[in-house]
CSV table of C-alpha atoms in Angstrom, one decimal:
chain,number,residue,atom,x,y,z
A,9,MET,CA,26.2,-36.0,12.9
A,10,GLN,CA,26.1,-32.3,12.1
A,11,VAL,CA,23.6,-31.3,9.5
A,12,ASN,CA,24.8,-29.1,6.6
A,13,ALA,CA,23.2,-25.6,6.5
A,14,ILE,CA,22.9,-26.0,2.7
A,15,SER,CA,23.3,-29.1,0.5
A,16,ILE,CA,23.1,-28.7,-3.3
A,17,ASN,CA,23.1,-31.8,-5.5
A,18,GLY,CA,23.3,-31.8,-9.3
A,19,LEU,CA,21.6,-28.3,-9.7
A,20,TRP,CA,20.9,-27.1,-13.3
A,21,PHE,CA,19.2,-23.8,-14.1
A,22,ASP,CA,18.5,-22.4,-17.6
A,23,TYR,CA,16.9,-19.1,-18.6
A,24,HIS,CA,15.2,-18.9,-22.1
A,25,GLY,CA,17.2,-21.9,-23.2
A,26,SER,CA,20.7,-20.7,-22.1
A,27,GLU,CA,22.4,-22.5,-19.3
A,28,VAL,CA,23.0,-20.3,-16.2
A,29,LEU,CA,24.1,-23.0,-13.7
A,30,LYS,CA,25.5,-26.4,-14.7
A,31,ASP,CA,25.6,-29.4,-12.4
A,32,ILE,CA,26.3,-27.5,-9.1
A,33,THR,CA,27.0,-29.9,-6.2
A,34,CYS,CA,28.3,-28.6,-2.9
A,35,ASP,CA,27.7,-28.6,0.9
A,36,ILE,CA,27.9,-25.6,3.1
A,37,ALA,CA,28.5,-26.8,6.7
A,38,ALA,CA,26.8,-25.1,9.6
A,39,GLY,CA,29.2,-22.4,10.9
A,40,ASP,CA,31.0,-21.9,7.6
A,41,TYR,CA,31.6,-18.5,6.2
A,42,VAL,CA,31.6,-18.9,2.4
A,43,GLY,CA,32.5,-16.2,-0.1
A,44,VAL,CA,30.9,-16.7,-3.5
A,45,VAL,CA,32.8,-14.9,-6.3
A,46,GLY,CA,32.8,-15.0,-10.1
A,47,PRO,CA,32.6,-12.8,-13.1
A,48,ASN,CA,29.4,-10.9,-14.1
A,49,GLY,CA,26.8,-13.3,-15.4
A,50,SER,CA,28.4,-16.3,-13.7
A,51,GLY,CA,25.2,-17.3,-12.0
A,52,LYS,CA,26.1,-16.1,-8.4
A,53,SER,CA,22.7,-14.4,-7.7
A,54,THR,CA,20.8,-17.2,-9.6
A,55,LEU,CA,22.4,-19.7,-7.3
A,56,VAL,CA,21.3,-17.8,-4.2
A,57,ARG,CA,17.8,-17.4,-5.7
A,58,CYS,CA,17.6,-21.2,-6.3
A,59,ILE,CA,18.7,-21.9,-2.7
A,60,LEU,CA,15.9,-19.6,-1.5
A,61,GLY,CA,13.3,-21.0,-3.9
A,62,LEU,CA,12.9,-17.8,-5.8
A,63,ASN,CA,14.1,-19.5,-9.0
A,64,ARG,CA,13.0,-23.0,-9.9
A,65,PRO,CA,15.9,-25.1,-11.1
A,66,ALA,CA,15.6,-27.4,-14.2
A,67,ALA,CA,17.1,-30.3,-12.3
A,68,GLY,CA,18.8,-31.1,-9.0
A,69,SER,CA,18.0,-30.9,-5.4
A,70,ILE,CA,18.6,-28.5,-2.5
A,71,THR,CA,18.2,-29.1,1.2
A,72,LEU,CA,18.3,-26.4,3.9
A,73,PHE,CA,19.3,-27.7,7.4
A,74,GLY,CA,18.6,-31.2,6.1
A,75,ILE,CA,15.1,-30.4,4.9
A,76,PRO,CA,14.2,-30.5,1.1
A,77,ARG,CA,13.8,-26.9,0.0
A,78,ASP,CA,10.2,-27.3,-1.1
A,79,SER,CA,9.2,-28.5,2.3
A,80,PHE,CA,11.3,-26.0,4.2
A,81,VAL,CA,9.1,-23.6,6.3
A,82,ASP,CA,11.3,-22.5,9.2
A,83,TRP,CA,12.2,-19.2,7.5
A,84,ARG,CA,13.2,-17.5,10.8
A,85,ARG,CA,16.5,-19.6,10.6
A,86,ILE,CA,17.4,-17.7,7.4
A,87,GLY,CA,18.2,-14.0,7.0
A,88,TYR,CA,18.4,-12.8,3.4
A,89,LEU,CA,19.6,-9.6,1.8
A,90,PRO,CA,18.9,-9.3,-1.9
A,91,GLN,CA,20.9,-7.4,-4.5
A,92,GLY,CA,19.7,-3.9,-5.4
A,93,LEU,CA,17.2,-3.3,-2.7
A,94,GLN,CA,18.7,0.1,-1.9
A,95,MET,CA,17.1,1.3,-5.2
A,96,LEU,CA,13.6,1.1,-3.7
A,97,ASN,CA,10.9,3.7,-4.3
A,98,PRO,CA,11.9,6.9,-2.5
A,99,GLY,CA,8.3,7.6,-1.7
A,100,PHE,CA,7.8,4.4,0.3
A,101,PRO,CA,6.1,5.6,3.5
A,102,ALA,CA,7.3,2.9,6.0
A,103,THR,CA,9.7,3.7,8.8
A,104,VAL,CA,13.0,1.9,9.5
A,105,ARG,CA,11.4,0.2,12.5
A,106,GLU,CA,8.4,-1.0,10.4
A,107,ILE,CA,10.7,-2.5,7.7
A,108,VAL,CA,12.9,-4.3,10.2
A,109,ARG,CA,9.8,-5.7,12.0
A,110,LEU,CA,8.7,-7.3,8.8
A,111,GLY,CA,11.5,-9.8,9.3
A,112,ARG,CA,9.6,-11.1,12.3
A,113,LEU,CA,6.7,-12.3,10.1
A,114,SER,CA,8.5,-15.6,9.6
A,115,THR,CA,8.0,-16.3,13.3
A,116,LYS,CA,4.2,-15.7,13.1
A,117,SER,CA,1.1,-17.6,12.1
A,118,PHE,CA,-2.2,-16.2,11.0
A,119,PRO,CA,-3.4,-13.6,12.0
A,120,LYS,CA,0.1,-12.2,12.2
A,121,ARG,CA,0.3,-9.6,15.0
A,122,PHE,CA,3.4,-8.0,16.6
A,123,GLY,CA,4.0,-7.9,20.3
A,124,ARG,CA,6.5,-6.8,22.9
A,125,ASP,CA,9.0,-9.6,22.1
A,126,ASP,CA,9.1,-8.3,18.5
A,127,ALA,CA,9.8,-4.7,19.6
A,128,ILE,CA,12.7,-6.0,21.7
A,129,ALA,CA,14.1,-8.1,18.8
A,130,VAL,CA,13.8,-5.0,16.5
A,131,ASP,CA,15.6,-2.8,19.0
A,132,LYS,CA,18.4,-5.3,19.2
A,133,ALA,CA,18.8,-5.5,15.4
A,134,LEU,CA,18.8,-1.7,15.1
A,135,GLU,CA,21.5,-1.5,17.8
A,136,LEU,CA,23.5,-4.2,16.1
A,137,MET,CA,23.6,-2.2,12.8
A,138,ALA,CA,24.1,1.1,14.8
A,139,ILE,CA,20.9,2.6,13.4
A,140,SER,CA,18.8,2.9,16.7
A,141,ASP,CA,18.7,6.7,16.2
A,142,ILE,CA,16.9,6.5,12.8
A,143,GLY,CA,14.2,4.0,13.8
A,144,ASP,CA,11.4,6.4,13.2
A,145,LYS,CA,12.7,7.8,9.9
A,146,LEU,CA,11.2,6.9,6.6
A,147,ILE,CA,13.2,4.4,4.6
A,148,GLY,CA,12.8,6.4,1.4
A,149,GLU,CA,14.5,9.4,3.0
A,150,LEU,CA,17.7,7.6,3.9
A,151,SER,CA,20.9,7.4,2.0
A,152,GLY,CA,21.8,4.1,0.1
A,153,GLY,CA,24.1,3.1,2.9
A,154,LEU,CA,21.5,3.5,5.7
A,155,ARG,CA,18.9,1.7,3.6
A,156,GLN,CA,21.3,-1.2,3.2
A,157,ARG,CA,21.9,-1.2,7.0
A,158,THR,CA,18.1,-1.2,7.6
A,159,VAL,CA,17.6,-4.2,5.3
A,160,LEU,CA,20.5,-5.9,7.0
A,161,ALA,CA,18.9,-5.3,10.4
A,162,ARG,CA,15.8,-6.9,8.9
A,163,ALA,CA,17.9,-9.9,7.9
A,164,LEU,CA,19.4,-10.2,11.4
A,165,VAL,CA,16.2,-9.5,13.4
A,166,ASN,CA,15.5,-13.2,14.1
A,167,GLU,CA,19.2,-14.0,14.9
A,168,PRO,CA,19.2,-16.4,12.0
A,169,ASP,CA,21.4,-19.6,11.8
A,170,LEU,CA,22.1,-18.8,8.1
A,171,LEU,CA,22.7,-15.4,6.5
A,172,ILE,CA,22.6,-15.2,2.7
A,173,LEU,CA,23.8,-11.8,1.4
A,174,ASP,CA,23.9,-10.9,-2.2
A,175,GLU,CA,26.4,-8.0,-2.8
A,176,PRO,CA,25.6,-6.4,0.6
A,177,THR,CA,28.3,-3.8,0.6
A,178,THR,CA,27.7,-2.0,-2.8
A,179,ALA,CA,26.1,1.0,-1.2
A,180,LEU,CA,28.3,1.3,1.9
A,181,ASP,CA,31.1,3.7,2.4
A,182,PRO,CA,34.5,2.2,3.3
A,183,ASP,CA,34.1,2.7,7.1
A,184,THR,CA,30.6,1.2,7.2
A,185,ARG,CA,31.8,-1.6,5.0
A,186,GLU,CA,34.6,-2.4,7.5
A,187,ASN,CA,32.2,-2.4,10.4
A,188,PHE,CA,29.8,-4.5,8.4
A,189,TYR,CA,32.4,-7.2,7.7
A,190,ALA,CA,33.5,-7.1,11.4
A,191,THR,CA,29.8,-7.6,12.5
A,192,LEU,CA,29.5,-10.6,10.1
A,193,LYS,CA,32.8,-12.1,11.4
A,194,ASP,CA,31.6,-11.6,14.9
A,195,LEU,CA,28.2,-13.3,14.1
A,196,ASN,CA,30.1,-16.2,12.4
A,197,LEU,CA,32.6,-16.7,15.2
A,198,ASN,CA,30.6,-16.1,18.3
A,199,ARG,CA,27.0,-17.0,17.3
A,200,LYS,CA,28.1,-19.7,14.8
A,201,THR,CA,26.0,-18.1,12.2
A,202,THR,CA,26.6,-19.7,8.7
A,203,VAL,CA,27.3,-16.9,6.2
A,204,LEU,CA,27.0,-17.2,2.4
A,205,LEU,CA,28.2,-13.9,1.0
A,206,VAL,CA,28.0,-13.2,-2.8
A,207,THR,CA,30.5,-10.5,-3.8
A,208,HIS,CA,32.3,-9.1,-6.8
A,209,ASP,CA,34.9,-7.8,-4.4
A,210,SER,CA,37.2,-10.9,-4.5
A,211,SER,CA,40.2,-9.0,-3.1
A,212,THR,CA,38.4,-8.3,0.2
A,213,ILE,CA,36.6,-11.6,0.7
A,214,GLY,CA,39.8,-13.4,1.6
A,215,LEU,CA,40.1,-11.2,4.7
A,216,TYR,CA,36.9,-12.5,6.2
A,217,ALA,CA,35.6,-15.8,4.7
A,218,SER,CA,36.8,-19.2,5.7
A,219,ARG,CA,36.0,-20.8,2.3
A,220,LEU,CA,35.7,-19.6,-1.3
A,221,LEU,CA,33.4,-20.7,-4.0
A,222,TYR,CA,34.4,-19.6,-7.4
A,223,LEU,CA,31.5,-19.8,-9.8
A,224,ASP,CA,31.4,-19.4,-13.6
A,225,LYS,CA,28.1,-21.2,-14.4
A,226,LYS,CA,29.7,-24.3,-12.9
A,227,ILE,CA,31.9,-24.6,-9.8
A,228,VAL,CA,35.4,-23.8,-10.8
A,229,PHE,CA,36.8,-23.9,-7.2
A,230,TYR,CA,35.3,-24.7,-3.8
A,231,GLY,CA,37.4,-25.1,-0.8
A,232,ASP,CA,39.3,-23.4,2.0
A,233,PHE,CA,41.8,-20.6,1.4
A,234,ARG,CA,44.8,-22.7,1.9
A,235,GLU,CA,43.8,-24.9,-1.0
A,236,PHE,CA,42.9,-21.9,-3.1
A,237,CYS,CA,46.2,-20.2,-2.4
A,238,GLU,CA,48.1,-23.3,-3.4
A,239,SER,CA,46.1,-24.0,-6.5
A,240,ALA,CA,47.9,-23.5,-9.8
A,241,GLU,CA,44.6,-23.6,-11.6
A,242,MET,CA,43.4,-20.6,-9.6
A,243,THR,CA,46.7,-18.8,-10.4
A,244,GLY,CA,45.6,-19.2,-14.0
A,245,PHE,CA,42.2,-17.6,-13.3
A,246,PHE,CA,43.2,-14.7,-11.1
A,247,GLY,CA,46.9,-14.2,-12.1
A,248,LEU,CA,49.7,-14.4,-9.5
A,249,GLN,CA,49.0,-10.9,-8.3
A,250,GLY,CA,45.2,-11.4,-8.0
A,251,GLN,CA,45.7,-14.7,-6.2
A,252,HIS,CA,48.2,-13.1,-3.8
A,253,LEU,CA,45.8,-10.2,-3.1
A,254,ILE,CA,43.0,-12.7,-2.2
A,255,CYS,CA,45.4,-14.8,-0.1
A,256,ARG,CA,47.2,-12.0,1.8
A,257,ARG,CA,45.6,-13.0,5.1
A,258,HIS,CA,46.2,-16.7,4.7
B,29,MET,CA,-17.4,2.8,3.6
B,30,ILE,CA,-16.6,2.6,-0.1
B,31,ALA,CA,-14.4,5.7,0.3
B,32,ALA,CA,-12.5,3.9,3.1
B,33,LEU,CA,-12.1,0.7,1.1
B,34,CYS,CA,-10.9,2.5,-2.0
B,35,SER,CA,-8.4,4.6,-0.1
B,36,ALA,CA,-7.0,1.8,2.0
B,37,LEU,CA,-6.5,-0.5,-1.0
B,38,GLY,CA,-5.2,2.4,-3.0
B,39,VAL,CA,-2.1,2.8,-0.9
B,40,PHE,CA,-1.1,-0.8,-1.6
B,41,LEU,CA,-2.0,-0.6,-5.3
B,42,VAL,CA,-0.2,2.8,-5.9
B,43,LEU,CA,3.0,1.6,-4.2
B,44,ARG,CA,2.9,-1.7,-6.1
B,45,ARG,CA,2.5,0.3,-9.4
B,46,LEU,CA,-0.9,-1.3,-9.9
B,47,SER,CA,-2.7,2.0,-9.8
B,48,LEU,CA,-4.6,1.4,-13.1
B,49,ILE,CA,-5.9,-2.0,-12.1
B,50,GLY,CA,-9.0,-0.2,-10.8
B,51,ASP,CA,-9.5,1.4,-14.2
B,52,GLY,CA,-9.1,-1.9,-16.0
B,53,LEU,CA,-11.5,-3.7,-13.7
B,54,ALA,CA,-14.0,-0.8,-14.0
B,55,HIS,CA,-14.0,-1.3,-17.8
B,56,VAL,CA,-14.7,-5.0,-17.2
B,57,THR,CA,-17.6,-3.9,-14.9
B,58,PHE,CA,-18.9,-1.9,-17.9
B,59,GLY,CA,-19.0,-5.1,-19.9
B,60,SER,CA,-20.8,-7.1,-17.2
B,61,VAL,CA,-23.3,-4.3,-16.5
B,62,ALA,CA,-24.1,-4.1,-20.2
B,63,LEU,CA,-24.7,-7.8,-20.1
B,64,ALA,CA,-26.9,-7.6,-17.0
B,65,LEU,CA,-28.9,-4.8,-18.5
B,66,LEU,CA,-29.3,-6.7,-21.8
B,67,LEU,CA,-30.7,-9.6,-19.7
B,68,ARG,CA,-32.9,-7.1,-17.8
B,69,PHE,CA,-31.5,-8.0,-14.4
B,70,GLN,CA,-32.8,-5.9,-11.4
B,71,SER,CA,-30.4,-3.2,-10.2
B,72,VAL,CA,-29.1,-5.2,-7.1
B,73,TYR,CA,-28.4,-8.3,-9.2
B,74,THR,CA,-26.5,-6.2,-11.8
B,75,ALA,CA,-23.9,-5.5,-9.1
B,76,ILE,CA,-23.9,-9.1,-7.8
B,77,ALA,CA,-23.6,-10.5,-11.4
B,78,ALA,CA,-20.6,-8.2,-12.0
B,79,ILE,CA,-18.6,-9.7,-9.1
B,80,PRO,CA,-17.6,-13.1,-10.7
B,81,CYS,CA,-16.8,-11.4,-14.1
B,82,VAL,CA,-14.6,-8.8,-12.4
B,83,LEU,CA,-12.9,-11.4,-10.1
B,84,LEU,CA,-12.2,-13.6,-13.1
B,85,SER,CA,-10.7,-10.6,-14.9
B,86,ALA,CA,-8.6,-9.7,-11.9
B,87,PHE,CA,-7.1,-13.2,-11.8
B,88,GLY,CA,-6.8,-12.9,-15.6
B,89,ILE,CA,-4.6,-9.8,-15.2
B,90,LEU,CA,-2.3,-11.7,-12.8
B,91,LYS,CA,-2.1,-14.8,-15.0
B,92,ILE,CA,-1.5,-12.9,-18.3
B,93,ALA,CA,1.3,-10.9,-16.7
B,94,GLU,CA,2.9,-14.1,-15.3
B,95,LYS,CA,2.4,-16.4,-18.3
B,96,ALA,CA,2.9,-14.0,-21.2
B,97,ARG,CA,5.9,-12.5,-19.4
B,98,ILE,CA,4.7,-8.9,-19.8
B,99,TYR,CA,4.4,-6.1,-17.2
B,100,GLY,CA,1.2,-5.6,-15.2
B,101,ASP,CA,0.2,-2.4,-17.1
B,102,ALA,CA,0.1,-4.2,-20.4
B,103,ALA,CA,-2.0,-7.1,-18.9
B,104,ILE,CA,-4.4,-4.4,-17.4
B,105,GLY,CA,-4.6,-2.8,-20.9
B,106,ILE,CA,-5.5,-6.1,-22.5
B,107,VAL,CA,-8.3,-7.0,-20.0
B,108,SER,CA,-9.5,-3.4,-19.9
B,109,SER,CA,-10.0,-3.0,-23.7
B,110,LEU,CA,-11.7,-6.4,-23.8
B,111,GLY,CA,-14.1,-5.2,-21.1
B,112,ILE,CA,-14.9,-2.0,-23.0
B,113,ALA,CA,-15.3,-3.9,-26.3
B,114,THR,CA,-17.7,-6.4,-24.7
B,115,GLY,CA,-19.7,-3.5,-23.1
B,116,ILE,CA,-20.0,-1.6,-26.4
B,117,MET,CA,-21.0,-4.8,-28.3
B,118,LEU,CA,-23.7,-5.8,-25.8
B,119,ALA,CA,-25.0,-2.2,-25.5
B,120,SER,CA,-25.3,-2.2,-29.3
B,121,LEU,CA,-27.2,-5.5,-29.2
B,122,ALA,CA,-29.5,-4.0,-26.6
B,123,GLY,CA,-30.3,-1.1,-29.0
B,124,GLY,CA,-27.8,1.5,-27.7
B,125,PHE,CA,-26.9,3.2,-24.5
B,126,ASN,CA,-29.8,3.8,-22.1
B,127,VAL,CA,-30.2,5.8,-18.9
B,128,ASP,CA,-29.4,2.8,-16.7
B,129,LEU,CA,-26.0,2.3,-18.4
B,130,PHE,CA,-25.2,6.0,-18.1
B,131,SER,CA,-25.9,5.8,-14.3
B,132,TYR,CA,-23.2,3.1,-14.0
B,133,LEU,CA,-20.8,4.9,-16.3
B,134,PHE,CA,-20.9,8.3,-14.5
B,135,GLY,CA,-22.3,7.3,-11.1
B,136,ASN,CA,-25.7,8.1,-9.5
B,137,ILE,CA,-25.6,7.9,-5.8
B,138,LEU,CA,-29.4,8.6,-5.6
B,139,ALA,CA,-30.2,5.5,-7.7
B,140,ILE,CA,-28.7,3.2,-5.0
B,141,SER,CA,-31.5,1.0,-3.6
B,142,SER,CA,-31.8,-0.2,0.0
B,143,GLU,CA,-31.0,-3.8,-1.1
B,144,GLU,CA,-27.8,-2.5,-2.8
B,145,LEU,CA,-27.0,-0.6,0.3
B,146,LEU,CA,-27.2,-3.8,2.4
B,147,VAL,CA,-25.0,-5.8,-0.1
B,148,THR,CA,-22.5,-2.9,-0.1
B,149,ALA,CA,-22.4,-2.8,3.7
B,150,ALA,CA,-21.9,-6.6,4.0
B,151,LEU,CA,-19.2,-6.7,1.3
B,152,SER,CA,-17.5,-3.6,2.6
B,153,PHE,CA,-17.2,-5.1,6.0
B,154,THR,CA,-15.7,-8.3,4.5
B,155,VAL,CA,-13.1,-6.3,2.5
B,156,LEU,CA,-12.1,-4.1,5.5
B,157,LEU,CA,-11.8,-7.2,7.8
B,158,THR,CA,-9.6,-9.0,5.2
B,159,ILE,CA,-7.3,-5.9,4.9
B,160,ALA,CA,-7.0,-5.7,8.7
B,161,LEU,CA,-6.2,-9.5,9.0
B,162,CYS,CA,-3.7,-9.5,6.1
B,163,TYR,CA,-2.2,-6.0,6.8
B,164,ASN,CA,1.3,-7.2,7.7
B,165,ASP,CA,1.5,-9.6,4.8
B,166,LEU,CA,0.2,-7.0,2.4
B,167,LEU,CA,2.8,-4.5,3.7
B,168,ALA,CA,5.5,-7.1,3.3
B,169,ILE,CA,4.7,-7.9,-0.4
B,170,THR,CA,4.3,-4.2,-1.1
B,171,PHE,CA,7.8,-3.5,0.2
B,172,ASP,CA,9.5,-6.4,-1.6
B,173,GLU,CA,7.9,-9.6,-2.9
B,174,GLU,CA,11.1,-11.7,-2.7
B,175,LEU,CA,11.9,-10.6,0.8
B,176,ALA,CA,8.3,-11.5,1.7
B,177,ALA,CA,8.7,-14.9,0.2
B,178,THR,CA,11.8,-15.6,2.3
B,179,SER,CA,9.8,-14.7,5.4
B,180,GLY,CA,7.5,-17.6,4.6
B,181,ILE,CA,4.7,-15.4,3.1
B,182,LYS,CA,2.7,-17.1,0.3
B,183,VAL,CA,3.2,-14.2,-2.2
B,184,ALA,CA,0.9,-15.5,-4.9
B,185,ARG,CA,-1.9,-16.1,-2.4
B,186,ILE,CA,-1.6,-12.5,-0.9
B,187,ASN,CA,-1.5,-11.1,-4.5
B,188,SER,CA,-4.7,-12.9,-5.2
B,189,VAL,CA,-6.3,-11.5,-2.0
B,190,LEU,CA,-5.2,-8.0,-3.0
B,191,VAL,CA,-6.7,-8.2,-6.6
B,192,SER,CA,-9.9,-9.9,-5.3
B,193,LEU,CA,-10.4,-7.1,-2.8
B,194,THR,CA,-9.8,-4.6,-5.5
B,195,ALA,CA,-12.3,-6.4,-7.8
B,196,LEU,CA,-15.0,-6.3,-5.1
B,197,THR,CA,-14.3,-2.7,-4.3
B,198,VAL,CA,-14.6,-1.7,-7.9
B,199,VAL,CA,-18.0,-3.3,-8.2
B,200,LEU,CA,-19.1,-1.6,-4.9
B,201,ALA,CA,-17.9,1.8,-6.1
B,202,MET,CA,-19.4,1.8,-9.6
B,203,LYS,CA,-22.7,3.4,-8.6
B,204,VAL,CA,-21.1,6.0,-6.3
B,205,VAL,CA,-18.5,7.6,-8.6
B,206,GLY,CA,-19.3,5.7,-11.8
B,207,ILE,CA,-17.2,3.3,-13.8
B,208,MET,CA,-15.3,6.1,-15.5
B,209,LEU,CA,-14.0,7.6,-12.2
B,210,ILE,CA,-13.4,4.6,-9.9
B,211,SER,CA,-9.7,4.5,-10.4
B,212,ALA,CA,-9.5,8.2,-9.3
B,213,LEU,CA,-11.0,7.2,-6.0
B,214,LEU,CA,-8.4,4.4,-5.7
B,215,ILE,CA,-5.5,6.6,-6.6
B,216,LEU,CA,-6.1,10.2,-5.4
B,217,PRO,CA,-6.6,9.7,-1.6
B,218,ALA,CA,-3.7,7.2,-1.5
B,219,THR,CA,-1.3,9.5,-3.4
B,220,THR,CA,-2.4,12.4,-1.3
B,221,ALA,CA,-1.7,10.5,1.9
B,222,LEU,CA,1.7,9.4,0.5
B,223,GLN,CA,2.7,13.0,0.2
B,224,LEU,CA,2.3,13.6,3.9
B,225,ALA,CA,2.4,10.3,5.9
B,226,ARG,CA,5.3,9.3,8.0
B,227,GLY,CA,4.7,5.6,8.6
B,228,PHE,CA,2.8,3.0,6.7
B,229,LYS,CA,-0.1,2.7,9.1
B,230,THR,CA,-0.4,6.5,9.2
B,231,ALA,CA,-0.5,6.5,5.3
B,232,ILE,CA,-3.5,4.1,5.4
B,233,LEU,CA,-5.4,6.0,8.1
B,234,LEU,CA,-4.7,9.3,6.4
B,235,ALA,CA,-5.8,7.9,3.0
B,236,VAL,CA,-9.0,6.6,4.6
B,237,THR,CA,-9.7,9.9,6.3
B,238,LEU,CA,-9.1,11.9,3.1
B,239,GLY,CA,-11.2,9.5,1.0
B,240,ILE,CA,-14.1,9.8,3.4
B,241,ALA,CA,-13.7,13.6,3.5
B,242,SER,CA,-13.7,13.7,-0.3
B,243,VAL,CA,-16.8,11.6,-0.7
B,244,ALA,CA,-18.8,13.3,2.1
B,245,GLY,CA,-17.7,16.8,0.8
B,246,GLY,CA,-18.4,15.8,-2.8
B,247,ILE,CA,-22.0,14.6,-1.9
B,248,PHE,CA,-22.7,17.8,0.1
B,249,ILE,CA,-21.3,20.2,-2.5
B,250,SER,CA,-23.0,18.4,-5.4
B,251,PHE,CA,-26.4,18.7,-3.6
B,252,LEU,CA,-25.7,22.3,-2.7
B,253,LEU,CA,-24.7,23.3,-6.2
B,254,ASN,CA,-26.7,20.8,-8.2
B,255,LEU,CA,-23.5,19.2,-9.7
B,256,PRO,CA,-22.8,15.6,-10.7
B,257,THR,CA,-21.8,13.8,-7.5
B,258,GLY,CA,-19.0,11.5,-8.9
B,259,ALA,CA,-17.2,14.3,-10.7
B,260,THR,CA,-17.5,16.6,-7.6
B,261,ILE,CA,-15.9,13.9,-5.4
B,262,ILE,CA,-13.0,13.6,-7.8
B,263,PHE,CA,-12.5,17.4,-8.0
B,264,ILE,CA,-12.4,17.6,-4.2
B,265,SER,CA,-9.9,14.7,-4.1
B,266,PHE,CA,-7.7,16.5,-6.6
B,267,ILE,CA,-7.8,19.7,-4.6
B,268,LEU,CA,-6.7,17.8,-1.5
B,269,PHE,CA,-3.9,16.1,-3.5
B,270,ALA,CA,-2.7,19.5,-4.8
B,271,ALA,CA,-2.8,20.9,-1.3
B,272,SER,CA,-0.8,18.0,0.1
B,273,PHE,CA,1.7,18.3,-2.6
B,274,LEU,CA,2.2,22.0,-1.7
B,275,ILE,CA,2.5,21.1,2.0
B,276,ARG,CA,5.2,18.6,1.3
B,277,LYS,CA,7.1,21.0,-0.9
B,278,LEU,CA,6.9,23.7,1.8
B,279,ARG,CA,7.9,21.2,4.5
B,280,SER,CA,11.0,20.2,2.5
B,281,LEU,CA,12.0,23.8,2.0
B,282,GLY,CA,11.6,24.4,5.8
């Protein structure tokens, strides 16, 4: 039996007394490409942070690759890109190579030292994101798009089984965005990497993802695009034109 | 050694916007030194007695920031003012400020005994070794705590290591530059290095070199011109910072 990459059961999260996530239950199978969409404040980033253990839910359980989240230690299997990291301190003195190499810490035990295999993994990740030529540049000197690609290279450096990306394309220009989505699709199809992509760009997600999770504090819809495109309830949410835009590939 | 410690730690503290933690902990040191002087401890025990107080305050800063949901600067301010208030209260009970307390406030490198030198050397070695062993984890939490957590790093533990090292360093530095000027030794070499360095390791090594140069230069010039050593060290550090700032500006123009 194949183990789900993520299983969430009865998850509740509240912040200062107001409910942000209500009774979330869903499974994300290994190899799925799930787009998470929803209005501002719908709890998309909170859901991601709960999955990663950065927020502690009020109730419910989460397993990663069949292991309860609190016992999960195999972080090399997960690559994460948080929202807003491109806003980092412009005076931060680390090079692109140093930042990408930090992703390799999840493969190390104390005292954590880097070796030749780490340098090879970093080179591969830089190549994948087409930033090999800026490896020795300071991250603070880069444009938002290049910073984003650096942090993506960091997320990919261990060739993870699960990629969790929170609004990854906000700082990217249209060409880079297209390349980025193509890279994700390639990773999903050829390496069977599970992708959980949070985005506000619901019109584009239909071109790439295989499943859609529409969140508005609770799960409003979770299923494949065929179900989504045929759902009258979703027509009510997105309007006929909006639904058609999301469904144009399907 | 103390210059090396302050400068290396300073890079992490400045980038984590904890620059003033040294100042806050130094003020706590003032309180604990006043207590040690009130109890008529010998000089070497004054420093040793300060260590648990300052460590406790360092963890207090972390806990207040976390539990009271306030930023680190406000937590530093609370602990810092408490340290000063305790110092003033105890100094008043002891019949006012005396020469010993002034030597801690403004630094007196000539008053360091051979026992204090031994304690300083042992603790300095421990702090430098810990920085070397935890370097990659410290870099990871300095870049981004959440990314570090999702790389399996125990962020709270590494934060505790960082503030403990800072607390020890503050205690060690108080007789060299004085309680009033410790934070400058933590901040100035680090910010100077950050103007010029290209790479994190380079930033640390440059900060350490600049810190040692400032302290050695400050001691030499203060002897030569009969000036207070702590203040001279800080002036040299500031001149180096101003020079590095100009170099960076000229570099960006070129």
